[in-house]
Coordinates of C-alpha atoms and ligand atoms in Angstrom, one line a residue:
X1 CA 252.4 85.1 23.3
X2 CA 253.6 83.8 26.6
X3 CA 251.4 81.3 28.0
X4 CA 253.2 79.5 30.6
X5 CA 250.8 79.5 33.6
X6 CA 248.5 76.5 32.6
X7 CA 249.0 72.9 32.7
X8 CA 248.0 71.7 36.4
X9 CA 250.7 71.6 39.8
X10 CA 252.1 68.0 40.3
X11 CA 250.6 66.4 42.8
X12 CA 252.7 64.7 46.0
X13 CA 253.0 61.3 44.3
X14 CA 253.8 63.0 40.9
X15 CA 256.3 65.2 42.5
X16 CA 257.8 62.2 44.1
X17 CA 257.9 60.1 40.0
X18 CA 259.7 63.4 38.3
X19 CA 262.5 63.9 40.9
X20 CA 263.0 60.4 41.0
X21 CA 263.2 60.4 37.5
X22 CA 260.3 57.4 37.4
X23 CA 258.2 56.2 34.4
X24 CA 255.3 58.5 34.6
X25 CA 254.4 59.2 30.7
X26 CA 253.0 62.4 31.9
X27 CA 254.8 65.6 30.2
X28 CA 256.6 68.0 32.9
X29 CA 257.0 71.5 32.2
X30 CA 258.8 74.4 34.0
X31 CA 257.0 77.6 33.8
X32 CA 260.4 79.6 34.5
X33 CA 261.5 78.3 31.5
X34 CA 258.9 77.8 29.0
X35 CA 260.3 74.1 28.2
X36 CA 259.0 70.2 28.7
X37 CA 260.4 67.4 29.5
X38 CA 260.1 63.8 29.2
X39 CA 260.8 61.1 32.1
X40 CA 264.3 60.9 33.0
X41 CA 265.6 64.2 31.8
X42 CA 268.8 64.6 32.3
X43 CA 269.1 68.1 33.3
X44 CA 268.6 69.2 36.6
X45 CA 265.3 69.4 38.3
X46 CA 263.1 72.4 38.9
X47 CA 261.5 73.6 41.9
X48 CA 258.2 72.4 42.3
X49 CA 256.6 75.6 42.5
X50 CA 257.7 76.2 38.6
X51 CA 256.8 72.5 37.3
X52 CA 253.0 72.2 35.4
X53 CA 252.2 69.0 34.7
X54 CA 250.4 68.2 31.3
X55 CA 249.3 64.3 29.9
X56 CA 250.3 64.8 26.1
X57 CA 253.1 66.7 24.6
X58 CA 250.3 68.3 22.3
X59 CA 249.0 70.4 25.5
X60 CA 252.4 71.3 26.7
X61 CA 253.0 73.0 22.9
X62 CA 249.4 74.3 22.7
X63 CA 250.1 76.1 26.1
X64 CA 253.2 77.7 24.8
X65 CA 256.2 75.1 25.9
X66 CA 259.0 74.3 23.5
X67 CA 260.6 70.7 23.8
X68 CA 263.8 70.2 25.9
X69 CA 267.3 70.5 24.4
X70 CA 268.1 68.3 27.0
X71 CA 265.9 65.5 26.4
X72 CA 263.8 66.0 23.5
X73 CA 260.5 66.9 25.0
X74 CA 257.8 65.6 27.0
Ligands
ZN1 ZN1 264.4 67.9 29.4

């Protein structure tokens, strides 16, 4: 069951804290991919209109998200 389409846009400032890779403890998600990341991910970042925002890494899985290979997860 894909589920990919919840989870809330970033706002500006949170926009602002993912591409600058900041301290946020927020869980990103990209809704092309179906994966989340933590702060600081190394891989390269999505465009905003893809990225769902969630506060726990419990939501981002409940929604359908799997954890980063990258990074290990929101
Ligand atoms: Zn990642």
């Amino acid at each position: 069951m894909r589920l990919h389409h919840t989870g809330r846009p970033a706002s500006d400032a949170e926009w602002q804290a993912f591409v600058a890779r900041g301290a946020t403890g927020l869980v990103w998600a990209v809704a092309s991919t179906g994966i989340h990341c933590r702060d600081g991910c190394p891989a390269r970042p999505c465009l905003r209109a893809n990225l769902r925002v969630f506060d726990s890494r419990a939501q981002a899985e409940a929604a359908g998200f799997r954890a980063c290979r990258r990074c290990g997860g929101g």
